[in-house]
CSV table of C-alpha atoms and ligand atoms in Angstrom, one decimal:
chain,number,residue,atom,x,y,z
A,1,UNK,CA,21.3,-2.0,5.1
A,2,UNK,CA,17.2,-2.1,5.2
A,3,UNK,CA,17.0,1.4,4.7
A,4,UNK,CA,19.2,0.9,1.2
A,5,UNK,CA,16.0,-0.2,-0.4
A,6,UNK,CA,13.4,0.9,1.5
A,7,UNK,CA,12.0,2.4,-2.4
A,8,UNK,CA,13.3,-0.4,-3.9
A,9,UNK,CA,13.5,-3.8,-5.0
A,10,UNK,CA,14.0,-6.2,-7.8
A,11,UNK,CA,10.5,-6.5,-8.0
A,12,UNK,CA,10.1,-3.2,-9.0
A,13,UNK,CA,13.4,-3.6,-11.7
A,14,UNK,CA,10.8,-6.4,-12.9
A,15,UNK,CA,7.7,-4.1,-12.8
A,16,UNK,CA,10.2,-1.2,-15.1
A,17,UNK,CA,11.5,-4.2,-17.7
A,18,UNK,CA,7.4,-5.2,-18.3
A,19,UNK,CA,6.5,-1.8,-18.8
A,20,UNK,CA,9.6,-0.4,-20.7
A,21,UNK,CA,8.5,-3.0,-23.4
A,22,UNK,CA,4.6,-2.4,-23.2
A,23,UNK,CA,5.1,1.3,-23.3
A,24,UNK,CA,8.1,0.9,-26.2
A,25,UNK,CA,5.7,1.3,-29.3
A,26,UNK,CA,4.0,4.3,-27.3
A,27,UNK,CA,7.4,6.0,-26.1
A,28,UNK,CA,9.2,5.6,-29.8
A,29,UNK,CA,6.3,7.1,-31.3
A,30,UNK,CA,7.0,10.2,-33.2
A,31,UNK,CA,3.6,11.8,-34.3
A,32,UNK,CA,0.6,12.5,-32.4
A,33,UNK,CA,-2.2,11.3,-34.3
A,34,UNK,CA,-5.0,8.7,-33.3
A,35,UNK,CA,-2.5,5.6,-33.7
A,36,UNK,CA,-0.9,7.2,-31.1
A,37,UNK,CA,-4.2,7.3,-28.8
A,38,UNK,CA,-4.6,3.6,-29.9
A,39,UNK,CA,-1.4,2.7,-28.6
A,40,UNK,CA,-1.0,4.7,-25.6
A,41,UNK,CA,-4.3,3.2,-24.1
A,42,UNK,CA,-3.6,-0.4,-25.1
A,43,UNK,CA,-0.3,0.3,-23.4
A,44,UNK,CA,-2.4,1.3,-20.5
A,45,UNK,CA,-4.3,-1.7,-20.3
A,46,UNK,CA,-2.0,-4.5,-20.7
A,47,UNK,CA,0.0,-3.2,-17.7
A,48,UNK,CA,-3.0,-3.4,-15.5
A,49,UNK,CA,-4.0,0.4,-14.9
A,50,UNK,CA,-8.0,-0.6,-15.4
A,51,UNK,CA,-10.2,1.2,-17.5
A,52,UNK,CA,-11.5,3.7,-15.0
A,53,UNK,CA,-8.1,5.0,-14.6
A,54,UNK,CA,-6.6,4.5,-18.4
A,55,UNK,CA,-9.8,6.2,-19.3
A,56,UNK,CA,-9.4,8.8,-16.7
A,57,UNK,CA,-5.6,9.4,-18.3
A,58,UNK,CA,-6.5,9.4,-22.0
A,59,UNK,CA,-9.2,12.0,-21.8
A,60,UNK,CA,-6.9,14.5,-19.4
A,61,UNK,CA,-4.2,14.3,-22.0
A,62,UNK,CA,-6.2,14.3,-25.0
A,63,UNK,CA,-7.3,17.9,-23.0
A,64,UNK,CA,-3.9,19.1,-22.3
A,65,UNK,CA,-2.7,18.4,-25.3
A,66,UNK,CA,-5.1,19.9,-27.3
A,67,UNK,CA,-4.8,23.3,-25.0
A,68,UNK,CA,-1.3,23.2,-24.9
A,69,UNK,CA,-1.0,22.2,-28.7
A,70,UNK,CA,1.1,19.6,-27.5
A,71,UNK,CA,2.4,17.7,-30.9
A,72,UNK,CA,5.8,16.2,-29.6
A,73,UNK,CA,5.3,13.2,-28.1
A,74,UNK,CA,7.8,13.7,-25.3
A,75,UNK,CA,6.4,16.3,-23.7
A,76,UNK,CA,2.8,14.0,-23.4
A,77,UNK,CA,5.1,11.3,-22.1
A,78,UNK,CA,6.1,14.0,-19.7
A,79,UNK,CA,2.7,14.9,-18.6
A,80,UNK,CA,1.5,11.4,-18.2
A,81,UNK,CA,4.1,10.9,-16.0
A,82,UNK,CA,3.0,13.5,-13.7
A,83,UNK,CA,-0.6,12.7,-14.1
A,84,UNK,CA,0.3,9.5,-12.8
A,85,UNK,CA,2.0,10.7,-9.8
A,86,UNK,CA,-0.9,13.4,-9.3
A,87,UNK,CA,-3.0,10.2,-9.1
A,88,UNK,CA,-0.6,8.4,-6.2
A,89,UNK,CA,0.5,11.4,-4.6
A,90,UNK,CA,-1.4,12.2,-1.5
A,91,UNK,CA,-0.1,12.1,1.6
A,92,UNK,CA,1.3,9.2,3.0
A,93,UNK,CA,3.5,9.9,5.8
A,94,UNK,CA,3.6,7.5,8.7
A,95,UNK,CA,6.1,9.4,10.5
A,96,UNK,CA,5.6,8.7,14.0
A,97,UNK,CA,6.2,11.6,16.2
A,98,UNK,CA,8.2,11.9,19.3
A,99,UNK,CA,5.3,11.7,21.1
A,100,UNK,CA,4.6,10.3,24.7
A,101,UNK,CA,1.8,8.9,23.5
A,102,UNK,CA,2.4,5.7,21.7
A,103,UNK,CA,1.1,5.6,17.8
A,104,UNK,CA,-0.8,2.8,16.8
A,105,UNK,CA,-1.8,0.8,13.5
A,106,UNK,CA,-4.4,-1.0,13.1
A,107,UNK,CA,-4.5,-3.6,10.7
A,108,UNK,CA,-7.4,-4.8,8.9
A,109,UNK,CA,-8.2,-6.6,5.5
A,110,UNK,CA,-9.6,-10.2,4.5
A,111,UNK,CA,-8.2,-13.5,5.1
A,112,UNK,CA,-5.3,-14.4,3.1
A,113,UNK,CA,-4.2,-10.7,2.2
A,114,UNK,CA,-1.0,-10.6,4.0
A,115,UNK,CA,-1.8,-8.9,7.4
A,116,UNK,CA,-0.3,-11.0,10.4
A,117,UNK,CA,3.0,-10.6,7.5
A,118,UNK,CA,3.1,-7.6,6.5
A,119,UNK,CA,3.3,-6.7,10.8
A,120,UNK,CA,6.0,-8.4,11.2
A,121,UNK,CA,7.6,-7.1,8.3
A,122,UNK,CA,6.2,-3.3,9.5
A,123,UNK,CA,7.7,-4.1,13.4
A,124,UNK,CA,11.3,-4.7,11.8
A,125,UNK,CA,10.8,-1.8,9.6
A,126,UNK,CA,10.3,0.7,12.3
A,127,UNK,CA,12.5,-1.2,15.1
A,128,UNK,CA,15.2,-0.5,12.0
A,129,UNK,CA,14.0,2.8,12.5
A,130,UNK,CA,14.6,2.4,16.3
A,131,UNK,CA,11.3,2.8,17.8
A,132,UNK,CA,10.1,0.5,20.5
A,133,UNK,CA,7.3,-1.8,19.5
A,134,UNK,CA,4.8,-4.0,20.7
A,135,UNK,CA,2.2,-6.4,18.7
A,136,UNK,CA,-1.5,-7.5,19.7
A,137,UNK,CA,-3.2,-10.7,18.7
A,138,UNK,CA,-6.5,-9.1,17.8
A,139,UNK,CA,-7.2,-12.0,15.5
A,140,UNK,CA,-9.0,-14.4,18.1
A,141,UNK,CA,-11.2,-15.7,15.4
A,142,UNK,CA,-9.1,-17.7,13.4
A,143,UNK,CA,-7.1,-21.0,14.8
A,144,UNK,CA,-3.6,-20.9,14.6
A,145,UNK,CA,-3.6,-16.6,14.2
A,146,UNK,CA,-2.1,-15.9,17.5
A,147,UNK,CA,0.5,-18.1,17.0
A,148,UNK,CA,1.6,-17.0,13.9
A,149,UNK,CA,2.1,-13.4,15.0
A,150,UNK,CA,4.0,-14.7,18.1
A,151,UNK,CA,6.2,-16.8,16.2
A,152,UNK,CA,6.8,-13.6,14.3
A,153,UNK,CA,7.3,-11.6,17.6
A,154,UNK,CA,10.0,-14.3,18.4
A,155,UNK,CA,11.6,-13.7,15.6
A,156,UNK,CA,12.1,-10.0,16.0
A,157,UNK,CA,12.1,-9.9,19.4
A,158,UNK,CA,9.4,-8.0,20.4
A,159,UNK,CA,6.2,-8.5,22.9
A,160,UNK,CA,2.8,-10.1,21.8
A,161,UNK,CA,-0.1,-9.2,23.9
A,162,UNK,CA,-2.6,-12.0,23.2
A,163,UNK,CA,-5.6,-13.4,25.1
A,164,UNK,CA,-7.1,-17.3,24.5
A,165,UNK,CA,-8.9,-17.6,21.0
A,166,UNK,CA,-12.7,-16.5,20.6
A,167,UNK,CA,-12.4,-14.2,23.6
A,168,UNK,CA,-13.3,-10.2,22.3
A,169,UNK,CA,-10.4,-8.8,19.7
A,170,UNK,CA,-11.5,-5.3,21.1
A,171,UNK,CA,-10.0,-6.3,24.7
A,172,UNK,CA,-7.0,-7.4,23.3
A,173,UNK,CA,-6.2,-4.5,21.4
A,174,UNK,CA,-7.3,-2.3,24.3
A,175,UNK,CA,-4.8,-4.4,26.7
A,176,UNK,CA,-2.1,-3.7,23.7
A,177,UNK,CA,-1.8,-0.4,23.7
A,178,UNK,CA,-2.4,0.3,27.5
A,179,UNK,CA,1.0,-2.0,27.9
A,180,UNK,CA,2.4,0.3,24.9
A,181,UNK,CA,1.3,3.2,27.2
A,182,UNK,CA,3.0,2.0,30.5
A,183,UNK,CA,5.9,0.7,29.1
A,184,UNK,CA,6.1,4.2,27.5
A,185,UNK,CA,6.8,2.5,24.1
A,186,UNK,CA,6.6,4.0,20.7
A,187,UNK,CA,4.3,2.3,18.4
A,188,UNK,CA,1.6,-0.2,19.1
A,189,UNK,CA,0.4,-2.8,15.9
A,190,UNK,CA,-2.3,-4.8,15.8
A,191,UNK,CA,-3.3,-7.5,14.0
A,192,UNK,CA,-7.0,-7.9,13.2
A,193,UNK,CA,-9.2,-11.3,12.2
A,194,UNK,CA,-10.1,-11.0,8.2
A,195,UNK,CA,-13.3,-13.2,7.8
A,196,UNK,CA,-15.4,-11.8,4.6
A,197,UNK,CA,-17.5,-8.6,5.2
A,198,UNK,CA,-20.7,-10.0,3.6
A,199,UNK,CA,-21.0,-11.7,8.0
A,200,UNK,CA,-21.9,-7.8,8.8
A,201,UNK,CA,-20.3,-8.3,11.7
A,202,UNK,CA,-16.9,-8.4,11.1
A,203,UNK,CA,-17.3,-4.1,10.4
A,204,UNK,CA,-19.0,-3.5,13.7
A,205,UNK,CA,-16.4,-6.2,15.6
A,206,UNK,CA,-13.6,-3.2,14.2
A,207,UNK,CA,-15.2,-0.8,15.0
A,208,UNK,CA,-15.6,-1.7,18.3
A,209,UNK,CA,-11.5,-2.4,18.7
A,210,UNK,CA,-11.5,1.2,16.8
A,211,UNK,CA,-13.6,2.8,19.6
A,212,UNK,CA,-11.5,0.6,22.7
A,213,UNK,CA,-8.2,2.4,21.4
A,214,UNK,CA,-10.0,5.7,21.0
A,215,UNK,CA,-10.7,4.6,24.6
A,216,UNK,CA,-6.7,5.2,25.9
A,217,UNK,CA,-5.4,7.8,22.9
A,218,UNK,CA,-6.4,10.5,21.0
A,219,UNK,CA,-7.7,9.7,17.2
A,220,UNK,CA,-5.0,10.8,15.4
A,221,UNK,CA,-2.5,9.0,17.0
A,222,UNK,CA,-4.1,5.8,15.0
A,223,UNK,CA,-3.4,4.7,11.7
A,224,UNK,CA,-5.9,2.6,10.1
A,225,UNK,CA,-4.2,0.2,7.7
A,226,UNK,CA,-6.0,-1.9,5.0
A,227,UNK,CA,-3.6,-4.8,3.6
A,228,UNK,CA,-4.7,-5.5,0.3
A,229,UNK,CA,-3.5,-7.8,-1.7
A,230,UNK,CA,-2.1,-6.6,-5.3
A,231,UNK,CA,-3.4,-9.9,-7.2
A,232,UNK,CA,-7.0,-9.0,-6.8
A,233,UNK,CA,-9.5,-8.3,-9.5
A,234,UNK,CA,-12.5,-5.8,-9.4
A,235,UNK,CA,-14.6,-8.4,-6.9
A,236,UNK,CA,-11.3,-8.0,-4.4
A,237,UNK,CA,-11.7,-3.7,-4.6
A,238,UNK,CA,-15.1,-3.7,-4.0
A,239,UNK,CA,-14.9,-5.9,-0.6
A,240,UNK,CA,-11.9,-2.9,0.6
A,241,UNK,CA,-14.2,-0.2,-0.1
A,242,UNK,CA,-16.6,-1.7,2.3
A,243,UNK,CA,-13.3,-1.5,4.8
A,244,UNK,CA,-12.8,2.1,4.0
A,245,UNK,CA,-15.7,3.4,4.4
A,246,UNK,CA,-16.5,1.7,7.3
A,247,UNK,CA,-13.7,2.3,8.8
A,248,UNK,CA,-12.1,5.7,7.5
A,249,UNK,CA,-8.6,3.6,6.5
A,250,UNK,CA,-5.6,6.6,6.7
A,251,UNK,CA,-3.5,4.2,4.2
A,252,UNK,CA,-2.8,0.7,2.2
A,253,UNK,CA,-0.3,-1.4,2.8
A,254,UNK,CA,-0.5,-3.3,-0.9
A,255,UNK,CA,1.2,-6.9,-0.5
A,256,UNK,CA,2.1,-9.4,-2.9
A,257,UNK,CA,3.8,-7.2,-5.8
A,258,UNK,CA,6.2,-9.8,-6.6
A,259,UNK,CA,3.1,-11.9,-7.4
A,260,UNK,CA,2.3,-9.2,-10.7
A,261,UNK,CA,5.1,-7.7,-12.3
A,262,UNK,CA,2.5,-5.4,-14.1
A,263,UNK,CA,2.3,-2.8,-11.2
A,264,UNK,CA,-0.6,-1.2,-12.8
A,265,UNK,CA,-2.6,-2.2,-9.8
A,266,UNK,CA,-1.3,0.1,-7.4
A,267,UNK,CA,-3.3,3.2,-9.6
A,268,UNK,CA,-7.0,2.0,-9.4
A,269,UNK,CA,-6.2,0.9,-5.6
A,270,UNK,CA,-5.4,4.7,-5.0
A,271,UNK,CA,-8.1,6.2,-7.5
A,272,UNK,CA,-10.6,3.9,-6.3
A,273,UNK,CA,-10.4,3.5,-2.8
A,274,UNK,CA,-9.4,7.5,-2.7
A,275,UNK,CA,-6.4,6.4,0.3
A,276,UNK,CA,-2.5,7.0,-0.4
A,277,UNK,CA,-0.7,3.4,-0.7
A,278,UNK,CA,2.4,2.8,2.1
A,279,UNK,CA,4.5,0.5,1.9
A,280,UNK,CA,5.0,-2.5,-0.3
A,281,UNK,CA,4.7,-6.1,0.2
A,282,UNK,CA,7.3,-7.5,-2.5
A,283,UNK,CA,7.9,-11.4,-1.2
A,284,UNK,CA,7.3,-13.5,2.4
A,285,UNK,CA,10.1,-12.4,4.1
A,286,UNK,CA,11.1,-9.9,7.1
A,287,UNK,CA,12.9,-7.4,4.4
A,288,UNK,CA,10.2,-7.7,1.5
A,289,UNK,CA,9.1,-4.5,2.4
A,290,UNK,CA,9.2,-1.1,0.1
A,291,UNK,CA,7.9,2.1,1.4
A,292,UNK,CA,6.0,3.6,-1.4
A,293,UNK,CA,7.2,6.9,-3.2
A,294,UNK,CA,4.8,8.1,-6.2
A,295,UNK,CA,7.4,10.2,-7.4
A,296,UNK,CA,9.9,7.1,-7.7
A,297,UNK,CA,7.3,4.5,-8.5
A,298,UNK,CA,5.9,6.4,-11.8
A,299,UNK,CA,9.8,7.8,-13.0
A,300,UNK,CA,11.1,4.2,-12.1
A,301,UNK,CA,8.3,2.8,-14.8
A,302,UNK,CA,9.0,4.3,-17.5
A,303,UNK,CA,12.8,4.4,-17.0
A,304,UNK,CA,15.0,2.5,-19.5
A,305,UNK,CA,17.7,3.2,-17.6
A,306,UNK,CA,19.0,0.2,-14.9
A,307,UNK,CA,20.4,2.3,-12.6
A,308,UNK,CA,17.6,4.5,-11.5
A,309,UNK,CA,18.6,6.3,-8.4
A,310,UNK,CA,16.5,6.8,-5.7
A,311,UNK,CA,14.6,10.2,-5.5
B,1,GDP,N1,4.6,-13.7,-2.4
B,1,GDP,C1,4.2,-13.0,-1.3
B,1,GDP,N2,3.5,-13.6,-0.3
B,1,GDP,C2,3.1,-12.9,0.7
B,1,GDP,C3,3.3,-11.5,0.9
B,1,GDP,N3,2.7,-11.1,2.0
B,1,GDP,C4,2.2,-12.2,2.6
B,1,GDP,N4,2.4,-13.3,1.8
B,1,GDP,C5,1.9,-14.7,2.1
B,1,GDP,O1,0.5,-14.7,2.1
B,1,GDP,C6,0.1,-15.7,2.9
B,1,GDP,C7,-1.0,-15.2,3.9
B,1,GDP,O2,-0.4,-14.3,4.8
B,1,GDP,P1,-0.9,-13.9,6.2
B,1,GDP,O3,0.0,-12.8,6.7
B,1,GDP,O4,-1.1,-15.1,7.0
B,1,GDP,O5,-2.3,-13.3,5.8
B,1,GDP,P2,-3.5,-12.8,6.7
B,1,GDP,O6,-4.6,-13.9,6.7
B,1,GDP,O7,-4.1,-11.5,6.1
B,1,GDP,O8,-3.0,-12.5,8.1
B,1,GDP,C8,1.3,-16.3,3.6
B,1,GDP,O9,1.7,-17.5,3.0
B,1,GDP,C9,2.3,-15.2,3.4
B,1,GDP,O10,3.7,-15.7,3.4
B,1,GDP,C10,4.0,-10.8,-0.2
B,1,GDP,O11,4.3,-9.6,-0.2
B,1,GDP,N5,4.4,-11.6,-1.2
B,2,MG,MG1,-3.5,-13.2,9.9
């Protein structure tokens, strides 16, 4: 059943109804001339793309069009289309290999974002998937964090490694996937404490849980994951790039999409913080998860059709 809709969801049908009548004026459209332009780029803007990237979008069609001598307006529609997905599209596989080495995410972001959720949500996913999982309560710092993600392991039935709160998050997670190791299991995730970057030492406190896994398996058997949630502003992309570079994040797991139909977001997250989105977060519960496809995202927005199939 999960995998039915692992690119889909009714809060994307709610994403393609908000932009099918944003984008109407600029899809019925019939002549290419600077009312056109007008409303292509307020289309843009009212569905959340930011200016950066509605700017970035304009000027390469204005471009293509003009070298092409594009003057019907379907074929621009077609070109934005993939101009979009060129801007989503990098790679964004999470495939874990049958390795004997265990793979291992590690979750990071600020408080609030989603992240002890969104792992949960993740474990079920790839226990759908039939791997063999195990969590760690890196978040020592926050009261009531280790419980939460044990509650969660509960509920899906798989392992927490946790120590007492305050002790060091980088023991933890190095305990977590040593036991993933032993028990010769497939995929270790670990849940990370999200207090504001501006205390410097949140960065250095990952980076030393970075270097403690780097400890037991090779680099590239760990995925950096920044949870970010899709209901931020400009203030809210600015505190992940601070994550990214610091930490050199391999993806974005973007939660709270049911919380914005506009789904513009999802391109200046991408284009700004240069790091292919994941999955989804699309409500609180164990299945509100959507693994991202940019082909299907972009074709599923300007759709008008109800029954897009899956690509
Ligand atoms: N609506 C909605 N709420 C979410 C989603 N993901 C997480 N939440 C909620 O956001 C709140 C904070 O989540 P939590 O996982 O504790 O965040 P953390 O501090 O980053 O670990 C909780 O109330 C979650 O139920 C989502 O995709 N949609
Ligand atoms: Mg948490």
């Amino acid at each position: 059943m999960f995998n039915n809709y692992r690119i889909h969801s009714k809060v994307l049908d709610k994403t393609r109804a908000l932009w099918s009548t944003n984008f109407l004026p600029f899809i019925k459209s019939e002549k290419i001339d600077n009312e056109f332009w007008d409303i292509l780029e307020e289309s843009l803007y009212i569905s959340d793309v930011g200016i950066d990237v509605a700017s970035f979008l304009i000027e390469k069609l204005h471009v293509i069009a003009k070298e092409k001598r594009i003057n019907e307006t379907k074929e621009l529609i077609n070109i934005l289309k993939n101009e979009m997905i060129g801007i989503l599209d990098s790679p964004n596989n999470l495939s874990i290999n049958d390795n004997k080495i265990p793979h291992v995410f590690l979750i990071v972001g600020i408080n609030g974002v989603g992240k002890t959720t969104t792992i949960a949500k993740l474990a079920k996913y790839y226990q759908l998937e039939r791997k063999n999982i195990i969590l760690g309560a890196a978040d020592t710092f926050r009261a009531g964090a280790i419980e939460q993600l044990k509650v969660w392991g509960d509920k899906i039935n798989v392992n927490v490694v946790s120590h007492e709160e305050g002790s060091d998050p980088a023991a933890v997670a190095y305990d977590t996937v040593n036991a993933a190791i032993s028990r010769k299991l497939d995929i270790g995730i670990i849940d990370t404490a999200g207090r504001l970057h501006t205390k410097t030492n949140l960065m250095e406190e990952l980076k030393k849980i970075k270097r403690s896994i780097c400890k037991l398996i090779p680099e590239n058997q760990l995925s950096v994951l920044i949870v970010l949630d899709s209901t931020i502003g400009q203030n809210g992309l600015t505190q992940a790039e601070k994550f990214t570079s610091n930490l050199g994040c391999n993806g974005i797991l973007l939660t709270k999409l049911d919380g914005t139909s506009k789904g513009g977001i999802v391109f200046s997250v991408v284009k700004t913080l240069e790091t292919p989105i994941c999955f989804l977060g699309t409500g609180e519960s164990l299945s509100d998860l959507v693994k991202f496809n940019s082909n299907y995202f972009v074709n599923n927005l300007f759709s008008q059709d109800d029954n897009l199939k899956e690509v």
